[in-house]
PDB file of C-alpha atoms in Angstrom:
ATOM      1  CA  UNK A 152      71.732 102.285  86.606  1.00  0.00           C
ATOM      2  CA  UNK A 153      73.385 106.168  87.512  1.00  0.00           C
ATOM      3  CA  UNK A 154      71.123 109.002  87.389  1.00  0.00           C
ATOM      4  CA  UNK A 155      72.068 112.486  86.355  1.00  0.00           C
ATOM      5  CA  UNK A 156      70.152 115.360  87.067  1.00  0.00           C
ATOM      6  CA  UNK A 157      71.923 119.043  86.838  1.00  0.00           C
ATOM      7  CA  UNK A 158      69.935 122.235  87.942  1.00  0.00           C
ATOM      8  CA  UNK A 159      70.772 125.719  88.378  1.00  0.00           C
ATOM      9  CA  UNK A 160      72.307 126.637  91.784  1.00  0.00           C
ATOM     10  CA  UNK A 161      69.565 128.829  92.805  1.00  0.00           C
ATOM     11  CA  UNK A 162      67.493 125.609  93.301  1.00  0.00           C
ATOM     12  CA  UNK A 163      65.336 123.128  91.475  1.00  0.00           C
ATOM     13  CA  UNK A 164      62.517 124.748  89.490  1.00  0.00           C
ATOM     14  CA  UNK A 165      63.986 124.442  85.697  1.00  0.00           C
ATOM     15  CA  UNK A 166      66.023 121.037  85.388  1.00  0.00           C
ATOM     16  CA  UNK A 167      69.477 121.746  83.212  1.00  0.00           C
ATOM     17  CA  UNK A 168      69.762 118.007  82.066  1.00  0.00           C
ATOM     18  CA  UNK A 169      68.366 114.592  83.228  1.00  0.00           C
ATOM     19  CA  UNK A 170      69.855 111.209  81.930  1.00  0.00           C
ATOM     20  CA  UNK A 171      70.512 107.650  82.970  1.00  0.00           C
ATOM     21  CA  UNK A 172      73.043 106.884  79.865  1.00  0.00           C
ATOM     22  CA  UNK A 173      76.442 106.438  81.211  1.00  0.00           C
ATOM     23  CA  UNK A 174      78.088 107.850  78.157  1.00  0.00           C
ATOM     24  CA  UNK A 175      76.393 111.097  78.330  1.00  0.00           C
ATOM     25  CA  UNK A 176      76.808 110.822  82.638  1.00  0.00           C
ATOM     26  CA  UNK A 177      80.982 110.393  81.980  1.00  0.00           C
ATOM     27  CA  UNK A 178      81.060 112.874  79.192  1.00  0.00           C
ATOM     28  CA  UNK A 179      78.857 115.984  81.298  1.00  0.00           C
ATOM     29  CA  UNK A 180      80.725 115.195  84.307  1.00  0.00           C
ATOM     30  CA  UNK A 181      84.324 114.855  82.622  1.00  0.00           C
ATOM     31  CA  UNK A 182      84.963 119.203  82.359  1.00  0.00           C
ATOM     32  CA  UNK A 183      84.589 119.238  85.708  1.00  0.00           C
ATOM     33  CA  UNK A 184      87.161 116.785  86.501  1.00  0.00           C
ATOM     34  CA  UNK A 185      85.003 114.258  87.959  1.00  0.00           C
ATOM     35  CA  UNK A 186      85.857 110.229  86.994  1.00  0.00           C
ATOM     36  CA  UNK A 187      82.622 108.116  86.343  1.00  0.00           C
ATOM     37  CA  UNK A 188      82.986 104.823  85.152  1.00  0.00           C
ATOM     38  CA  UNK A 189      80.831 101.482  85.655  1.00  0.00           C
ATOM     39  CA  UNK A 190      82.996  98.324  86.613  1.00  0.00           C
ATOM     40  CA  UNK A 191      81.548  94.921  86.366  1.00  0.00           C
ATOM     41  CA  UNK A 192      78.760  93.609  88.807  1.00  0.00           C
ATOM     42  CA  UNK A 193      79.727  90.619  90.842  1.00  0.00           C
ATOM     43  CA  UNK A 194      76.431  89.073  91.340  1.00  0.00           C
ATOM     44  CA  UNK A 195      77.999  86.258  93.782  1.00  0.00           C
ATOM     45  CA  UNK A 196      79.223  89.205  96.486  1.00  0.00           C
ATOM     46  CA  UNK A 197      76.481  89.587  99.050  1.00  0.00           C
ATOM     47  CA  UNK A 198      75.421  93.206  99.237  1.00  0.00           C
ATOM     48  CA  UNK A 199      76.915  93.167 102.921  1.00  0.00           C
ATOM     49  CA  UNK A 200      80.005  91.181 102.157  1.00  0.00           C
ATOM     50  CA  UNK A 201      82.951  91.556 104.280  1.00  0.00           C
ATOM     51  CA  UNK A 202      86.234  93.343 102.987  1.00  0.00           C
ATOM     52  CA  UNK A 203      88.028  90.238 102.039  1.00  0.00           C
ATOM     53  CA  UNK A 204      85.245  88.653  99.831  1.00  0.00           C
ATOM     54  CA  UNK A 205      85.218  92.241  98.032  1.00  0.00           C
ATOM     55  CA  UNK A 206      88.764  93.037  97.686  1.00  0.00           C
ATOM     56  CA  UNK A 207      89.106  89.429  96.237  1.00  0.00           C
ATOM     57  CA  UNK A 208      86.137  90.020  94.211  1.00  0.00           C
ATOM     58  CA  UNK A 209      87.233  93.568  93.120  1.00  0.00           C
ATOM     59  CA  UNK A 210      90.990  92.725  92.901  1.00  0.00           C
ATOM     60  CA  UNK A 211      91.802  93.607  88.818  1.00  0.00           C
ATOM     61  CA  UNK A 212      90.034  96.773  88.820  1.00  0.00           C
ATOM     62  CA  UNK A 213      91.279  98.274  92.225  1.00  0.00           C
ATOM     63  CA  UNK A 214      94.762  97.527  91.251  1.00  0.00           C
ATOM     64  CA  UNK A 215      94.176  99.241  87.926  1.00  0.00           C
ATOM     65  CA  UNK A 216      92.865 101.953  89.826  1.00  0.00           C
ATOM     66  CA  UNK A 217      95.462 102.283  92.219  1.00  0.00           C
ATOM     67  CA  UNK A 218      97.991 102.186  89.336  1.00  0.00           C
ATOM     68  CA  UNK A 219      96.518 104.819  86.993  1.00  0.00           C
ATOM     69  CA  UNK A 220      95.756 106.981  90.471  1.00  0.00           C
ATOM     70  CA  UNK A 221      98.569 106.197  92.973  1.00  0.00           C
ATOM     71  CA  UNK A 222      96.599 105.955  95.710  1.00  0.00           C
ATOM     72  CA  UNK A 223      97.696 103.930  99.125  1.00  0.00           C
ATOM     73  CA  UNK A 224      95.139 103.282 101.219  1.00  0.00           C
ATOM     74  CA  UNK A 225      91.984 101.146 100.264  1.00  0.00           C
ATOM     75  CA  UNK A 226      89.071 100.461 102.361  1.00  0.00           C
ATOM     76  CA  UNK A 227      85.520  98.862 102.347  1.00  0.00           C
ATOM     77  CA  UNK A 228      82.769 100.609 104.397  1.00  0.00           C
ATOM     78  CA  UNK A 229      79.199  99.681 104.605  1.00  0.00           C
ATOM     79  CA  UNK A 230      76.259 100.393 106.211  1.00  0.00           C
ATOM     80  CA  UNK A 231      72.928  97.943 106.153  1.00  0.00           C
ATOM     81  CA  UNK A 232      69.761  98.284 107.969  1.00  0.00           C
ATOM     82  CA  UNK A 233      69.822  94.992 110.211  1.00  0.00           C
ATOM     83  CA  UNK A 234      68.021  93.945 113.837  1.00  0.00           C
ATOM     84  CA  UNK A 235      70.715  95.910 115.408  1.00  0.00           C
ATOM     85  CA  UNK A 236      69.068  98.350 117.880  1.00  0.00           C
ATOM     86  CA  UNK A 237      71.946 100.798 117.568  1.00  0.00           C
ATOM     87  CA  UNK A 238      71.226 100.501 113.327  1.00  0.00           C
ATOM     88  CA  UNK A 239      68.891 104.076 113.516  1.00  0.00           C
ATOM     89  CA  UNK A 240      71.419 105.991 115.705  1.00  0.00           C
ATOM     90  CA  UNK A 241      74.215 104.819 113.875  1.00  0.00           C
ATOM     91  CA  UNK A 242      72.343 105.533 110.405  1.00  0.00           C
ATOM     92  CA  UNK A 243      71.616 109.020 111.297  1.00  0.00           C
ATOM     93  CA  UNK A 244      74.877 109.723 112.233  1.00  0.00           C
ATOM     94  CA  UNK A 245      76.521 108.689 109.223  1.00  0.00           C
ATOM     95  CA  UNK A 246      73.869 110.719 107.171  1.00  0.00           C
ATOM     96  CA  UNK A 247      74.206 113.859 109.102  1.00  0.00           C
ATOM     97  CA  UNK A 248      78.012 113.646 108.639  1.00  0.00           C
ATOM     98  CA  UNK A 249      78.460 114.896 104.776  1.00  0.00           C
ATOM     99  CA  UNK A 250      74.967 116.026 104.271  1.00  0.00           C
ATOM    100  CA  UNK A 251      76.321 119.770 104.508  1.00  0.00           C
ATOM    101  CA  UNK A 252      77.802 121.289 101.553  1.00  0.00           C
ATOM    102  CA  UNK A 253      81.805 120.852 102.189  1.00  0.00           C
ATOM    103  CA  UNK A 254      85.426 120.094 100.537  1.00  0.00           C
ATOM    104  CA  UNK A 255      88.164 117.803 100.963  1.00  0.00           C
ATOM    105  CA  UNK A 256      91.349 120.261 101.152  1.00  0.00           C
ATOM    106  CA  UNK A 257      94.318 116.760 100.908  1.00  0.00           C
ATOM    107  CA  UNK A 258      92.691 114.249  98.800  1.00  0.00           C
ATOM    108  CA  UNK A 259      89.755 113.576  95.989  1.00  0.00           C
ATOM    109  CA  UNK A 260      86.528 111.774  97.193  1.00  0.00           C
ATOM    110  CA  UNK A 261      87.077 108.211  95.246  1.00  0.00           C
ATOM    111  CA  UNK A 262      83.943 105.609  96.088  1.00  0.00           C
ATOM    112  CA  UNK A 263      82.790 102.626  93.869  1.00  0.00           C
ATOM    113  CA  UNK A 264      79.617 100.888  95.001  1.00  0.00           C
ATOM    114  CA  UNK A 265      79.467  97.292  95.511  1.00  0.00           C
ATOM    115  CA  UNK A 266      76.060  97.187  96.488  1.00  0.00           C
ATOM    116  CA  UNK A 267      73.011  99.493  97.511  1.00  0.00           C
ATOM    117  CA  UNK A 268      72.882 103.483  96.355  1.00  0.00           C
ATOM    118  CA  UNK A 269      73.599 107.066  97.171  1.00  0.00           C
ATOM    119  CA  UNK A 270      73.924 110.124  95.884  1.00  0.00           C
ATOM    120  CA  UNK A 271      76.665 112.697  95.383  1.00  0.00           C
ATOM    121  CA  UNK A 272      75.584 116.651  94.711  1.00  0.00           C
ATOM    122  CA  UNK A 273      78.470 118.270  93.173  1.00  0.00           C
ATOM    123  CA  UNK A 274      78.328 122.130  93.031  1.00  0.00           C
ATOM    124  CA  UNK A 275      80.286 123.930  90.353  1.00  0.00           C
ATOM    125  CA  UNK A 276      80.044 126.829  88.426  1.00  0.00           C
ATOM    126  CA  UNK A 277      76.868 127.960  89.427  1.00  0.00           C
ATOM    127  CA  UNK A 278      75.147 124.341  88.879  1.00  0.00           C
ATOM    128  CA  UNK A 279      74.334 121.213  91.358  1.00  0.00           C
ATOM    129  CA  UNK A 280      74.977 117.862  89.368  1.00  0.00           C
ATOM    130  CA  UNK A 281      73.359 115.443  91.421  1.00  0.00           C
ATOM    131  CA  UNK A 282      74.467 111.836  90.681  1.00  0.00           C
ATOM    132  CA  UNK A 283      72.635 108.759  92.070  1.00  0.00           C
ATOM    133  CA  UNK A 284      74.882 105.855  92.155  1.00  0.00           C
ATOM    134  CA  UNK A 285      74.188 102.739  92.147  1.00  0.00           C
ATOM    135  CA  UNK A 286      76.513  98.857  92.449  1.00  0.00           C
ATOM    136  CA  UNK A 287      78.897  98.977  89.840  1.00  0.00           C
ATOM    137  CA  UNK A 288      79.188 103.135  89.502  1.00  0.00           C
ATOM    138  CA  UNK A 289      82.589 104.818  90.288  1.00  0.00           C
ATOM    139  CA  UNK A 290      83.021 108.174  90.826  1.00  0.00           C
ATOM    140  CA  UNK A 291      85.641 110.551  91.491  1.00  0.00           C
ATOM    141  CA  UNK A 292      85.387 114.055  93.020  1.00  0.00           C
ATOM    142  CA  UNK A 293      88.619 116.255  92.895  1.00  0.00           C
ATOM    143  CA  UNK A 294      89.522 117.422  95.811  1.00  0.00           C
ATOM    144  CA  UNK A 295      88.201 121.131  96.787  1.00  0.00           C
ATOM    145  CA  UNK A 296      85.190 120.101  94.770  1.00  0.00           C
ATOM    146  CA  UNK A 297      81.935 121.639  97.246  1.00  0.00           C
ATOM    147  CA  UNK A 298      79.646 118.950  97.169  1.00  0.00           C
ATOM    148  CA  UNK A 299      77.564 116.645  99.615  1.00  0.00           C
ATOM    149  CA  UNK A 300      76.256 113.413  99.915  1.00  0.00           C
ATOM    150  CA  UNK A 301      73.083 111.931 101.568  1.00  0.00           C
ATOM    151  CA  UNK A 302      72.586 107.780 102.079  1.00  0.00           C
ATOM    152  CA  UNK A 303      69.008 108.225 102.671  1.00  0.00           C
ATOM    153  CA  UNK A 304      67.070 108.021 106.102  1.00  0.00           C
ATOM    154  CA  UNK A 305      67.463 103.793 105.455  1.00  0.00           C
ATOM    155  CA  UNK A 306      71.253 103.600 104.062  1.00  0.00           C
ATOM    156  CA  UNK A 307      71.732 100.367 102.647  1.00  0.00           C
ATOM    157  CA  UNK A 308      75.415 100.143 100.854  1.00  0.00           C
ATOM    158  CA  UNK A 309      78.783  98.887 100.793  1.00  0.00           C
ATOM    159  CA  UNK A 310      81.499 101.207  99.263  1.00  0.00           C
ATOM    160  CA  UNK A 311      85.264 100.615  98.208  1.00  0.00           C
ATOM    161  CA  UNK A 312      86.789 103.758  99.236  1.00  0.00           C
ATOM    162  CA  UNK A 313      90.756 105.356  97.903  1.00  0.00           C
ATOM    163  CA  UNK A 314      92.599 107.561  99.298  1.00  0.00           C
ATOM    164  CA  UNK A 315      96.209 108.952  98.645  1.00  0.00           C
ATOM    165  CA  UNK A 316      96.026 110.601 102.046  1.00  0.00           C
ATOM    166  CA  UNK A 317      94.955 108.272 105.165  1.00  0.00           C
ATOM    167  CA  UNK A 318      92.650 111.497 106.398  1.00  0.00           C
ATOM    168  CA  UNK A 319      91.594 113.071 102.905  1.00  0.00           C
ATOM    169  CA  UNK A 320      87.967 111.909 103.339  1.00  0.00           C
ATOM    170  CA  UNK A 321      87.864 114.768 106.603  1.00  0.00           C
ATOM    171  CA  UNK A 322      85.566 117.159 105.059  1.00  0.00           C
ATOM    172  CA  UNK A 323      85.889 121.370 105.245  1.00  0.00           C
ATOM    173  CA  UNK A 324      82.548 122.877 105.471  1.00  0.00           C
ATOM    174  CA  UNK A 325      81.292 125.844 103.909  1.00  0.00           C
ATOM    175  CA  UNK A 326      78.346 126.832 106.183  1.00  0.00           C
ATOM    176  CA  UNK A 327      76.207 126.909 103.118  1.00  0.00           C
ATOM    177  CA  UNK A 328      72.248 126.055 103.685  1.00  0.00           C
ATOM    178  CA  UNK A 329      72.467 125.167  99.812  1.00  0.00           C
ATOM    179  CA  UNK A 330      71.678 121.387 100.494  1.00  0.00           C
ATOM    180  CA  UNK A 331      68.197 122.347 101.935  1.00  0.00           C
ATOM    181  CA  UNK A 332      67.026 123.457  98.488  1.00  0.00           C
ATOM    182  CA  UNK A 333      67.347 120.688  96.627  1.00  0.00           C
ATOM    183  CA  UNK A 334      65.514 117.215  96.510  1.00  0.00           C
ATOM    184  CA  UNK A 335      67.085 114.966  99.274  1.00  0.00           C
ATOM    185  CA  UNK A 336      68.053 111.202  98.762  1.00  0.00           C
ATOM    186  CA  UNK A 337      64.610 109.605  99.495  1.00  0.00           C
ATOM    187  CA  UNK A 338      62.554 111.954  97.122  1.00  0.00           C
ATOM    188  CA  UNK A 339      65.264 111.212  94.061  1.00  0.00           C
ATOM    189  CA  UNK A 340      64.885 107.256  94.773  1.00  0.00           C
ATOM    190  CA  UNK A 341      61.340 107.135  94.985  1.00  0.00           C
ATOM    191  CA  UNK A 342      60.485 109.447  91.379  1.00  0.00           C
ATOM    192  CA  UNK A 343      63.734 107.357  90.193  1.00  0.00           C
ATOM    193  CA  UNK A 344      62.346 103.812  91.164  1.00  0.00           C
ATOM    194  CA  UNK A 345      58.748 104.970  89.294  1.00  0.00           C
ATOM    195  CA  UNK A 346      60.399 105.899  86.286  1.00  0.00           C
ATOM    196  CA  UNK A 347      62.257 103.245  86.084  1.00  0.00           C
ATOM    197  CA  UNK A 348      58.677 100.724  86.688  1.00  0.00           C
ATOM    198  CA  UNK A 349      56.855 102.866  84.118  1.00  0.00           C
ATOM    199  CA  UNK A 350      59.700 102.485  81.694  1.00  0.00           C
TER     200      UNK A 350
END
């Protein structure tokens, strides 16, 4: 289930709007050009399947997508925690990578989530929209959209990811500290997760 939460840019004292309907998600995010839709859940793809299994699984919608879209390149990235030693390092350093506010000059920022979470701040006219995704959630950021996205210090995920351009997903930063001010992956999990328990 997607979580919306929208504050003011200035930071995250008064909360703008909070919601976990997908209706009112696709319909607050649609006048900024953003795409969220929820495909189908495979239950019988393992959270860290290969590319195959989830192209195969996945096959209807991405060709749907890549005909409404045109896009030409389609990949599958994931990132689990596992007994590799290298896991931290490498989980850090795919953190650290978008976790500063930036653009994408060539191409829009087109993920669906096959399994585990993350979260995508979007910052636009003078308001962060911070959507948690979740498996089945796809979203769509136009490109020159300044947002940034943060995995968590213990990613766990596996992404389809589009592109019309094979480099679009290299990011432009701004140099803006505006991602310090506002609740971080972990902190929007862990109040999610105990709403959702109380619920």
């Amino acid at each position: 289930m997607t979580l919306l939460t929208t504050w003011p840019e200035s930071g995250p004292g008064t909360t703008v709007r909070r919601t976990s309907e997908p209706a009112e998600i696709a319909a607050a995010l649609a006048p900024l050009g953003v795409r969220y839709e929820q495909w189908p859940v495979r239950e019988d793809v393992a959270a860290d399947a290969d590319s195959a299994t989830v192209f195969a699984a996945y096959g209807p919608e991405i060709d749907r997508l890549n005909a409404e879209e045109g896009f030409t390149t389609v990949d599958v990235l994931g990132l689990h925690p596992s007994d590799d030693p290298e896991y931290p390092v490498k989980a850090k350093a795919a953190r650290e990578k978008f976790l500063q506010e930036h653009t994408h000059d060539d191409d829009d920022e087109v993920r669906f989530f096959v399994a585990g979470s993350g979260i995508f701040y979007l910052h636009v006219n003078g308001e962060v929209h911070a959507v948690f995704c979740e498996k089945g959630d796809l979203l769509g950021v136009p490109r020159g959209t300044t947002h940034w996205f943060d995995m968590g210090t213990s990613p766990a995920f596996t992404a389809i990811r589009f592109f019309h351009e094979e480099d679009g997903w290299i990011g432009s930063f701004t140099g803006s500290p505006i991602a310090g001010r506002f609740p971080d992956y972990d902190t929007i999990a862990a109040g999610y997760e105990q709403d959702r328990a109380a619920a």
